[in-house]
Amino acid sequence: MRPYPSRRVLRWTPATVAALAALTVGSVLPMSSAAASTTAPVARAISPGTRFFVPPPSSGAPQQVVALLKGHDLKDAALITEMETIPRAVWFTSGTQAQVQQQVRQTMVEAAIERAEPVLVAYDIPGRDCAQYSAGGALNESAYESWIDGFASGIGNSKAVVILEPDALGNMPSGCGLSSSVYPFTDAERIAEIQYAVSALEADPGVSVYLDGTHSAWQSVGTITQRLLEANVQQAQGFYLNVSNYQADPNLIDYGTWISDCIAMVTDPSNAFYNNPSACASQYYPATESDFSTWGLTTAWYAQNMGGAVAATHFVIDTSRNGDGPNGMQQYANAPYNQPASVTATLASGNWCNPPASGLGLKPTASTGVPLLDAYLWVKTPGESDGQCDAAGGVRAWDYTAYTQPGWPTDAASQALFDPLWGVDDPAAGAWFPQEALQLAQEASPSLP
């Protein structure tokens, strides 16, 4: 059994900081097109008093604590230590059926020792992430079904929250813009894979499965509602929002509520919008996505059009990195950076990828005060890189004639792989990013003790 920190005994002292740093931690790899209008059993709902699992420290965190201690930076070492004692999800991203079964079972044993409920992320769908930063996944539908069988078997009859395939419904294969010769995956296969996973995982009455609901600055309410229904969200506990993103909680709560409203309306035969998700109001109309003061217009639209439909599809929100909300990148238009509008526009469109000026959000809890919101969770592992965010990948741009620093690259090839927002070449997706980890802890909102 791998050692892990106890939330009840860890304190901000140099001794406990050093103890965490000394830990040696093994790795855990990070039916019909319109479902029947049934809802998940109430028994599957996450109890408001749920105690979520704290996994062993993230790979790279103990080493960072050691480095900070060696530099006599006790305050920041304590911040990283505290961050690592907060519940967060465990990701499973590859392996054979037998391997993922063993890995999930190991996590379930560790959670049982803590008397806590784990949050598990299944992330192995074929063609995941449009073959970009987090490319990979099972080879085909058959291989994926076997992998899911192993995942489900590893949970056994225990309780767990499952975050099923982040971005799988947001990034459908048809939207990836890739030739079938290099990306032979289809939307029909994607939906069938999610349907199979829902069926396999929901066979355990202790498992609460949530599907990809994207986030409030991405897919429209109608679009994601259509995909969720095709994927059998009504046979799951619900959907999740904001995984690995930075959108603000008020926006996400409205967005999630509207999705649940839309699901209720379009599955109610007596409603005027029955079987017509594309007609559902969203963050784009009548509201304006970039102006939260207009979002009441969309809320009012649902109040006027729900009729007898009753929203019953629940959701959870990833608050691991949204304490400061999304970074609009407009500061780089000002001195000393003086970047042109074309650069700041590119930076803003890529603000999902290792953005600076971000902080940890609300700590995980199932006591949300919002009827349909089951929990705030830390799904993305704070401190792990989103990928090598650079100009070559299309998420960075920079005018080096307007601003540079000593030691920054001067040739085009090196600049294409450089992240000027951090002043380094970013680590690969899933690798520990010390600078980002520390800033998340320092800028946490609410602040860490």
Short mmCIF file of C-alpha atoms in Angstrom, two decimals:
data_model
loop_
_atom_site.label_atom_id
_atom_site.label_comp_id
_atom_site.label_asym_id
_atom_site.label_seq_id
_atom_site.Cartn_x
_atom_site.Cartn_y
_atom_site.Cartn_z
CA MET A 1 0.00 0.00 0.00
CA ARG A 2 1.33 3.41 -0.94
CA PRO A 3 1.55 5.96 1.86
CA TYR A 4 -0.81 8.91 1.72
CA PRO A 5 -1.35 11.99 3.90
CA SER A 6 -4.09 12.11 6.51
CA ARG A 7 -6.24 15.21 6.45
CA ARG A 8 -6.70 14.86 10.19
CA VAL A 9 -3.04 15.06 11.17
CA LEU A 10 -1.24 17.13 8.56
CA ARG A 11 -0.42 20.62 9.79
CA TRP A 12 1.60 23.50 8.42
CA THR A 13 4.85 22.78 10.20
CA PRO A 14 8.28 22.26 8.68
CA ALA A 15 8.26 18.70 10.00
CA THR A 16 5.06 17.71 8.25
CA VAL A 17 6.02 19.55 5.10
CA ALA A 18 9.25 17.59 5.04
CA ALA A 19 7.35 14.38 5.74
CA LEU A 20 5.17 14.91 2.71
CA ALA A 21 8.19 15.72 0.60
CA ALA A 22 9.81 12.48 1.66
CA LEU A 23 6.90 10.33 0.52
CA THR A 24 7.72 7.87 -2.21
CA VAL A 25 4.62 7.64 -4.33
CA GLY A 26 3.80 5.11 -7.05
CA SER A 27 2.00 6.32 -10.13
CA VAL A 28 -1.65 5.94 -10.98
CA LEU A 29 -2.20 6.58 -14.66
CA PRO A 30 -3.47 9.78 -14.49
CA MET A 31 -29.64 2.17 -27.24
CA SER A 32 -31.70 4.77 -28.78
CA SER A 33 -30.88 8.24 -30.04
CA ALA A 34 -33.44 9.70 -27.66
CA ALA A 35 -33.33 8.19 -24.20
CA ALA A 36 -36.52 7.43 -22.30
CA SER A 37 -37.50 10.14 -19.85
CA THR A 38 -36.41 8.32 -16.71
CA THR A 39 -34.07 9.65 -14.09
CA ALA A 40 -31.28 8.03 -12.11
CA PRO A 41 -32.37 6.48 -8.81
CA VAL A 42 -32.29 8.88 -5.88
CA ALA A 43 -30.06 6.41 -4.04
CA ARG A 44 -27.25 7.21 -6.46
CA ALA A 45 -27.13 10.89 -5.53
CA ILE A 46 -24.01 12.00 -3.70
CA SER A 47 -24.87 12.50 -0.05
CA PRO A 48 -24.29 16.07 1.21
CA GLY A 49 -22.06 14.68 3.94
CA THR A 50 -19.85 12.67 1.58
CA ARG A 51 -16.17 12.56 2.49
CA PHE A 52 -14.14 12.46 -0.72
CA PHE A 53 -10.92 10.50 -1.14
CA VAL A 54 -7.48 12.12 -0.87
CA PRO A 55 -5.11 10.14 -3.14
CA PRO A 56 -1.35 9.95 -2.63
CA PRO A 57 0.55 13.15 -3.50
CA SER A 58 0.75 14.00 -7.18
CA SER A 59 3.90 13.01 -8.98
CA GLY A 60 6.19 16.02 -8.72
CA ALA A 61 4.59 17.61 -5.66
CA PRO A 62 6.93 16.09 -3.04
CA GLN A 63 9.96 17.06 -5.12
CA GLN A 64 8.70 20.63 -5.36
CA VAL A 65 8.18 20.77 -1.60
CA VAL A 66 11.76 19.55 -1.07
CA ALA A 67 13.09 22.20 -3.46
CA LEU A 68 11.15 24.94 -1.68
CA LEU A 69 12.39 23.77 1.69
CA LYS A 70 15.96 23.78 0.44
CA GLY A 71 15.40 27.38 -0.60
CA HIS A 72 14.05 28.16 2.91
CA ASP A 73 10.63 28.97 1.44
CA LEU A 74 8.53 27.42 4.20
CA LYS A 75 5.39 29.37 3.31
CA ASP A 76 5.17 28.13 -0.26
CA ALA A 77 6.21 24.62 0.75
CA ALA A 78 3.30 24.65 3.18
CA LEU A 79 0.92 25.81 0.43
CA ILE A 80 1.84 22.92 -1.87
CA THR A 81 1.55 20.55 1.08
CA GLU A 82 -1.91 21.84 1.93
CA MET A 83 -3.01 21.58 -1.70
CA GLU A 84 -2.01 17.92 -1.72
CA THR A 85 -4.18 17.14 1.32
CA ILE A 86 -7.38 18.22 -0.46
CA PRO A 87 -9.55 15.54 -2.16
CA ARG A 88 -9.12 15.22 -5.90
CA ALA A 89 -9.90 12.75 -8.64
CA VAL A 90 -7.76 9.82 -9.74
CA TRP A 91 -7.32 9.47 -13.50
CA PHE A 92 -7.12 6.22 -15.44
CA THR A 93 -5.90 6.75 -18.97
CA SER A 94 -4.59 3.53 -20.51
CA GLY A 95 -3.75 -0.12 -19.96
CA THR A 96 -5.31 -3.48 -20.63
CA GLN A 97 -8.57 -4.67 -19.13
CA ALA A 98 -6.65 -6.49 -16.40
CA GLN A 99 -4.35 -3.56 -15.72
CA VAL A 100 -7.11 -0.97 -15.31
CA GLN A 101 -9.07 -3.39 -13.14
CA GLN A 102 -6.09 -3.72 -10.81
CA GLN A 103 -5.40 0.02 -10.77
CA VAL A 104 -9.01 0.92 -9.97
CA ARG A 105 -9.19 -1.81 -7.33
CA GLN A 106 -6.05 -0.43 -5.69
CA THR A 107 -7.63 3.02 -5.49
CA MET A 108 -10.81 1.54 -4.06
CA VAL A 109 -8.78 -0.16 -1.31
CA GLU A 110 -6.99 3.09 -0.49
CA ALA A 111 -10.31 4.94 -0.37
CA ALA A 112 -11.78 2.29 1.92
CA ILE A 113 -8.88 2.75 4.34
CA GLU A 114 -9.69 6.48 4.43
CA ARG A 115 -13.41 5.65 4.71
CA ALA A 116 -13.90 8.02 1.81
CA GLU A 117 -15.59 7.96 -1.59
CA PRO A 118 -13.23 8.22 -4.55
CA VAL A 119 -13.75 10.29 -7.67
CA LEU A 120 -12.52 8.26 -10.65
CA VAL A 121 -11.91 9.61 -14.13
CA ALA A 122 -12.26 7.17 -17.03
CA TYR A 123 -10.21 8.65 -19.88
CA ASP A 124 -9.43 6.06 -22.55
CA ILE A 125 -12.01 6.62 -25.27
CA PRO A 126 -10.78 5.97 -28.84
CA GLY A 127 -9.58 9.13 -30.57
CA ARG A 128 -9.65 11.20 -27.40
CA ASP A 129 -8.83 14.91 -27.46
CA CYS A 130 -8.98 14.99 -31.28
CA ALA A 131 -5.46 13.47 -31.27
CA GLN A 132 -4.05 16.67 -29.74
CA TYR A 133 -2.26 17.29 -26.41
CA SER A 134 -3.85 14.33 -24.61
CA ALA A 135 -4.02 12.04 -27.63
CA GLY A 136 -4.39 8.33 -27.03
CA GLY A 137 -7.12 6.03 -25.88
CA ALA A 138 -8.24 2.53 -26.75
CA LEU A 139 -7.68 1.39 -30.32
CA ASN A 140 -11.32 0.79 -31.19
CA GLU A 141 -14.83 0.33 -29.81
CA SER A 142 -14.30 -3.31 -28.88
CA ALA A 143 -11.08 -2.58 -27.01
CA TYR A 144 -12.78 0.27 -25.18
CA GLU A 145 -15.67 -1.90 -24.05
CA SER A 146 -13.19 -4.40 -22.61
CA TRP A 147 -11.35 -1.59 -20.83
CA ILE A 148 -14.60 -0.28 -19.34
CA ASP A 149 -15.47 -3.78 -18.18
CA GLY A 150 -12.16 -3.88 -16.33
CA PHE A 151 -12.77 -0.42 -14.87
CA ALA A 152 -16.23 -1.41 -13.63
CA SER A 153 -14.94 -4.68 -12.21
CA GLY A 154 -12.25 -2.80 -10.29
CA ILE A 155 -14.90 -0.73 -8.51
CA GLY A 156 -16.76 -3.87 -7.49
CA ASN A 157 -19.73 -3.21 -5.24
CA SER A 158 -18.25 -0.11 -3.63
CA LYS A 159 -19.33 3.52 -3.87
CA ALA A 160 -17.59 5.83 -6.32
CA VAL A 161 -18.16 8.89 -8.46
CA VAL A 162 -17.14 8.32 -12.08
CA ILE A 163 -16.31 11.22 -14.39
CA LEU A 164 -16.76 9.55 -17.76
CA GLU A 165 -14.46 10.64 -20.59
CA PRO A 166 -13.74 14.38 -20.33
CA ASP A 167 -14.34 16.25 -23.61
CA ALA A 168 -15.80 13.13 -25.26
CA LEU A 169 -19.11 14.87 -26.06
CA GLY A 170 -17.61 18.32 -26.50
CA ASN A 171 -15.02 17.15 -29.03
CA MET A 172 -17.00 14.79 -31.23
CA PRO A 173 -14.93 13.09 -33.95
CA SER A 174 -16.77 14.93 -36.74
CA GLY A 175 -15.65 18.23 -35.26
CA CYS A 176 -11.96 17.40 -35.07
CA GLY A 177 -11.25 18.45 -38.65
CA LEU A 178 -9.06 15.43 -39.36
CA SER A 179 -9.04 13.12 -42.35
CA SER A 180 -10.52 9.67 -41.81
CA SER A 181 -7.26 8.22 -43.09
CA VAL A 182 -5.46 9.46 -39.98
CA TYR A 183 -8.43 9.70 -37.61
CA PRO A 184 -10.86 6.83 -38.37
CA PHE A 185 -13.31 7.50 -35.55
CA THR A 186 -16.99 8.38 -35.97
CA ASP A 187 -19.68 10.12 -33.96
CA ALA A 188 -21.80 6.97 -33.99
CA GLU A 189 -18.98 4.99 -32.43
CA ARG A 190 -18.40 7.70 -29.82
CA ILE A 191 -22.04 7.68 -28.73
CA ALA A 192 -22.14 3.88 -28.64
CA GLU A 193 -18.99 3.82 -26.50
CA ILE A 194 -20.45 6.23 -23.96
CA GLN A 195 -23.74 4.34 -23.92
CA TYR A 196 -21.90 1.10 -23.21
CA ALA A 197 -19.88 2.68 -20.42
CA VAL A 198 -22.99 4.13 -18.78
CA SER A 199 -24.69 0.73 -18.85
CA ALA A 200 -21.65 -1.13 -17.50
CA LEU A 201 -20.87 1.34 -14.72
CA GLU A 202 -24.44 2.01 -13.62
CA ALA A 203 -24.92 -1.74 -13.06
CA ASP A 204 -23.35 -1.07 -9.66
CA PRO A 205 -25.94 0.79 -7.55
CA GLY A 206 -23.16 2.50 -5.61
CA VAL A 207 -21.67 4.23 -8.64
CA SER A 208 -22.69 7.75 -9.70
CA VAL A 209 -21.77 8.29 -13.35
CA TYR A 210 -21.53 11.77 -14.87
CA LEU A 211 -21.17 12.53 -18.58
CA ASP A 212 -19.37 15.37 -20.36
CA GLY A 213 -21.43 18.56 -20.28
CA THR A 214 -18.52 20.77 -21.47
CA HIS A 215 -18.60 24.28 -19.94
CA SER A 216 -20.37 27.60 -20.06
CA ALA A 217 -18.14 29.15 -22.75
CA TRP A 218 -18.21 26.18 -25.12
CA GLN A 219 -21.13 24.17 -26.48
CA SER A 220 -24.57 25.74 -26.54
CA VAL A 221 -27.24 24.34 -24.23
CA GLY A 222 -29.15 22.77 -27.13
CA THR A 223 -26.10 21.16 -28.70
CA ILE A 224 -24.84 19.51 -25.53
CA THR A 225 -28.37 18.49 -24.52
CA GLN A 226 -28.77 16.61 -27.80
CA ARG A 227 -25.47 14.80 -27.29
CA LEU A 228 -26.16 14.00 -23.64
CA LEU A 229 -29.52 12.48 -24.50
CA GLU A 230 -28.01 10.40 -27.30
CA ALA A 231 -25.39 9.17 -24.82
CA ASN A 232 -28.10 8.10 -22.34
CA VAL A 233 -27.53 10.73 -19.68
CA GLN A 234 -30.90 9.88 -18.18
CA GLN A 235 -29.61 6.42 -17.33
CA ALA A 236 -26.66 8.04 -15.51
CA GLN A 237 -26.61 10.29 -12.46
CA GLY A 238 -26.08 13.34 -14.66
CA PHE A 239 -23.32 15.39 -16.25
CA TYR A 240 -20.19 17.31 -15.25
CA LEU A 241 -19.00 20.79 -16.15
CA ASN A 242 -15.70 22.65 -16.47
CA VAL A 243 -13.30 19.70 -16.27
CA SER A 244 -9.77 21.07 -16.75
CA ASN A 245 -11.18 24.53 -17.44
CA TYR A 246 -11.46 27.85 -15.61
CA GLN A 247 -15.03 29.14 -15.97
CA ALA A 248 -16.61 30.90 -12.99
CA ASP A 249 -19.04 29.08 -10.70
CA PRO A 250 -22.06 31.40 -11.21
CA ASN A 251 -21.84 30.93 -14.99
CA LEU A 252 -21.51 27.18 -14.60
CA ILE A 253 -24.46 26.89 -12.22
CA ASP A 254 -26.69 28.77 -14.68
CA TYR A 255 -25.41 26.72 -17.60
CA GLY A 256 -25.91 23.42 -15.80
CA THR A 257 -29.39 24.42 -14.68
CA TRP A 258 -30.35 25.37 -18.23
CA ILE A 259 -29.10 22.04 -19.59
CA SER A 260 -31.21 20.20 -17.03
CA ASP A 261 -34.18 22.41 -17.91
CA CYS A 262 -33.68 21.74 -21.62
CA ILE A 263 -33.46 17.98 -21.03
CA ALA A 264 -36.74 18.11 -19.11
CA MET A 265 -38.51 20.15 -21.80
CA VAL A 266 -37.43 18.15 -24.83
CA THR A 267 -38.27 14.80 -23.21
CA ASP A 268 -41.75 15.92 -22.08
CA PRO A 269 -44.29 15.06 -24.83
CA SER A 270 -46.64 17.75 -23.55
CA ASN A 271 -44.04 20.52 -23.93
CA ALA A 272 -43.97 22.71 -27.04
CA PHE A 273 -40.22 22.03 -27.37
CA TYR A 274 -40.53 18.24 -27.19
CA ASN A 275 -37.73 16.52 -29.11
CA ASN A 276 -36.29 19.89 -30.22
CA PRO A 277 -33.10 20.66 -28.22
CA SER A 278 -31.84 23.10 -30.83
CA ALA A 279 -34.65 25.47 -29.83
CA CYS A 280 -33.49 25.70 -26.20
CA ALA A 281 -32.21 29.09 -25.06
CA SER A 282 -28.54 29.20 -24.12
CA GLN A 283 -25.61 31.34 -23.05
CA TYR A 284 -25.51 32.65 -26.63
CA TYR A 285 -29.17 33.63 -27.05
CA PRO A 286 -31.06 35.51 -25.71
CA ALA A 287 -28.12 35.98 -23.35
CA THR A 288 -24.71 37.17 -24.51
CA GLU A 289 -22.02 34.74 -23.40
CA SER A 290 -19.43 37.42 -22.65
CA ASP A 291 -21.84 39.58 -20.62
CA PHE A 292 -23.05 37.74 -17.51
CA SER A 293 -25.45 40.57 -16.70
CA THR A 294 -27.59 39.36 -19.66
CA TRP A 295 -27.84 35.74 -18.52
CA GLY A 296 -31.06 36.45 -16.67
CA LEU A 297 -32.72 36.67 -20.08
CA THR A 298 -32.09 32.99 -20.68
CA THR A 299 -33.18 32.06 -17.16
CA ALA A 300 -36.42 33.97 -17.78
CA TRP A 301 -36.93 32.12 -21.08
CA TYR A 302 -36.89 28.79 -19.29
CA ALA A 303 -39.25 30.05 -16.60
CA GLN A 304 -41.68 31.03 -19.33
CA ASN A 305 -41.41 27.81 -21.35
CA MET A 306 -40.92 24.93 -18.90
CA GLY A 307 -44.65 24.30 -18.60
CA GLY A 308 -45.13 21.12 -16.59
CA ALA A 309 -41.61 19.82 -17.28
CA VAL A 310 -39.55 19.18 -14.15
CA ALA A 311 -35.76 19.39 -14.29
CA ALA A 312 -34.27 16.28 -12.71
CA THR A 313 -30.84 15.73 -14.29
CA HIS A 314 -28.09 16.51 -11.80
CA PHE A 315 -24.57 17.82 -12.39
CA VAL A 316 -21.20 18.41 -10.73
CA ILE A 317 -18.63 21.17 -11.30
CA ASP A 318 -14.83 20.96 -11.45
CA THR A 319 -13.53 23.81 -9.29
CA SER A 320 -9.91 22.70 -9.18
CA ARG A 321 -8.57 25.76 -11.01
CA ASN A 322 -11.39 28.27 -11.44
CA GLY A 323 -10.89 30.39 -8.33
CA ASP A 324 -10.01 33.43 -10.44
CA GLY A 325 -12.20 32.60 -13.44
CA PRO A 326 -10.96 32.57 -17.05
CA ASN A 327 -8.05 34.76 -18.10
CA GLY A 328 -9.09 37.19 -20.86
CA MET A 329 -5.40 37.89 -21.64
CA GLN A 330 -6.02 41.60 -22.14
CA GLN A 331 -3.19 42.53 -19.79
CA TYR A 332 -0.75 41.60 -22.53
CA ALA A 333 -2.04 44.44 -24.70
CA ASN A 334 -0.67 46.88 -22.14
CA ALA A 335 2.85 47.91 -21.13
CA PRO A 336 5.35 46.40 -20.79
CA TYR A 337 4.14 43.66 -23.17
CA ASN A 338 2.45 45.85 -25.81
CA GLN A 339 1.13 42.90 -27.80
CA PRO A 340 -1.07 43.61 -30.83
CA ALA A 341 -4.74 42.67 -30.96
CA SER A 342 -4.06 39.64 -33.15
CA VAL A 343 -1.76 38.21 -30.46
CA THR A 344 -4.12 38.83 -27.56
CA ALA A 345 -6.97 37.27 -29.56
CA THR A 346 -4.94 34.09 -30.02
CA LEU A 347 -3.97 34.06 -26.36
CA ALA A 348 -7.61 34.47 -25.34
CA SER A 349 -8.78 31.63 -27.57
CA GLY A 350 -6.12 29.41 -25.98
CA ASN A 351 -6.82 30.45 -22.41
CA TRP A 352 -7.76 26.88 -21.50
CA CYS A 353 -4.11 25.88 -21.81
CA ASN A 354 -1.92 26.63 -18.74
CA PRO A 355 -3.16 30.21 -18.31
CA PRO A 356 -1.32 32.38 -15.77
CA ALA A 357 -3.19 34.28 -13.05
CA SER A 358 -5.27 31.26 -12.06
CA GLY A 359 -6.07 29.97 -8.60
CA LEU A 360 -7.58 26.97 -6.90
CA GLY A 361 -11.36 27.18 -6.55
CA LEU A 362 -13.84 25.94 -3.98
CA LYS A 363 -12.73 22.85 -2.10
CA PRO A 364 -14.60 19.65 -2.93
CA THR A 365 -17.92 19.31 -1.13
CA ALA A 366 -21.29 17.70 -1.70
CA SER A 367 -22.99 20.45 0.29
CA THR A 368 -23.64 22.94 -2.50
CA GLY A 369 -26.95 24.60 -1.60
CA VAL A 370 -28.07 24.18 -5.24
CA PRO A 371 -30.74 21.48 -5.70
CA LEU A 372 -29.42 19.98 -8.96
CA LEU A 373 -25.73 20.54 -8.19
CA ASP A 374 -24.50 17.36 -6.52
CA ALA A 375 -20.95 18.48 -5.73
CA TYR A 376 -18.02 20.75 -6.34
CA LEU A 377 -15.06 18.49 -7.17
CA TRP A 378 -11.39 18.79 -8.03
CA VAL A 379 -11.35 16.68 -11.18
CA LYS A 380 -8.31 18.07 -12.95
CA THR A 381 -5.21 17.50 -10.83
CA PRO A 382 -3.98 20.96 -9.76
CA GLY A 383 -0.37 21.39 -10.80
CA GLU A 384 -0.47 19.08 -13.79
CA SER A 385 0.16 20.69 -17.17
CA ASP A 386 -2.54 21.01 -19.80
CA GLY A 387 0.09 20.35 -22.43
CA GLN A 388 2.91 22.08 -24.26
CA CYS A 389 1.06 25.35 -24.81
CA ASP A 390 2.90 27.09 -27.60
CA ALA A 391 2.56 28.73 -30.99
CA ALA A 392 3.19 25.45 -32.77
CA GLY A 393 0.03 24.09 -31.15
CA GLY A 394 -1.97 27.21 -32.03
CA VAL A 395 -2.71 28.36 -28.46
CA ARG A 396 0.06 30.95 -28.13
CA ALA A 397 1.28 33.86 -30.22
CA TRP A 398 3.81 36.56 -29.42
CA ASP A 399 5.48 39.58 -30.96
CA TYR A 400 9.04 39.22 -29.68
CA THR A 401 9.98 42.60 -31.16
CA ALA A 402 7.53 44.27 -28.76
CA TYR A 403 8.60 42.36 -25.66
CA THR A 404 11.24 39.81 -24.77
CA GLN A 405 13.54 38.95 -21.89
CA PRO A 406 17.15 37.82 -21.61
CA GLY A 407 17.36 34.09 -22.18
CA TRP A 408 14.19 33.88 -24.26
CA PRO A 409 14.62 32.16 -27.65
CA THR A 410 15.57 34.29 -30.62
CA ASP A 411 15.07 31.88 -33.52
CA ALA A 412 11.65 31.09 -34.97
CA ALA A 413 11.87 27.34 -34.40
CA SER A 414 12.54 27.72 -30.67
CA GLN A 415 9.98 30.50 -30.27
CA ALA A 416 7.32 28.21 -31.76
CA LEU A 417 7.82 25.80 -28.84
CA PHE A 418 8.15 28.45 -26.14
CA ASP A 419 5.44 29.72 -23.81
CA PRO A 420 6.03 33.47 -23.32
CA LEU A 421 3.30 33.65 -20.65
CA TRP A 422 5.41 31.50 -18.32
CA GLY A 423 8.83 32.11 -19.84
CA VAL A 424 9.52 28.37 -20.28
CA ASP A 425 8.78 25.43 -22.53
CA ASP A 426 5.68 23.96 -20.88
CA PRO A 427 5.73 20.35 -19.66
CA ALA A 428 3.76 17.74 -21.56
CA ALA A 429 0.11 17.13 -20.72
CA GLY A 430 -0.19 15.47 -17.32
CA ALA A 431 3.35 16.26 -16.21
CA TRP A 432 3.95 18.36 -13.09
CA PHE A 433 4.28 22.09 -13.77
CA PRO A 434 5.92 23.60 -10.66
CA GLN A 435 5.39 27.25 -11.57
CA GLU A 436 1.73 26.73 -12.30
CA ALA A 437 1.21 24.55 -9.22
CA LEU A 438 2.62 27.22 -6.95
CA GLN A 439 0.59 29.99 -8.51
CA LEU A 440 -2.62 27.97 -8.17
CA ALA A 441 -1.91 27.53 -4.46
CA GLN A 442 -0.87 31.15 -3.96
CA GLU A 443 -3.91 32.54 -5.81
CA ALA A 444 -6.46 30.13 -4.34
CA SER A 445 -9.94 31.58 -3.88
CA PRO A 446 -10.90 31.03 -1.14
CA SER A 447 -7.32 31.13 0.05
CA LEU A 448 -5.62 28.13 1.54
CA PRO A 449 -5.20 28.34 5.35
#
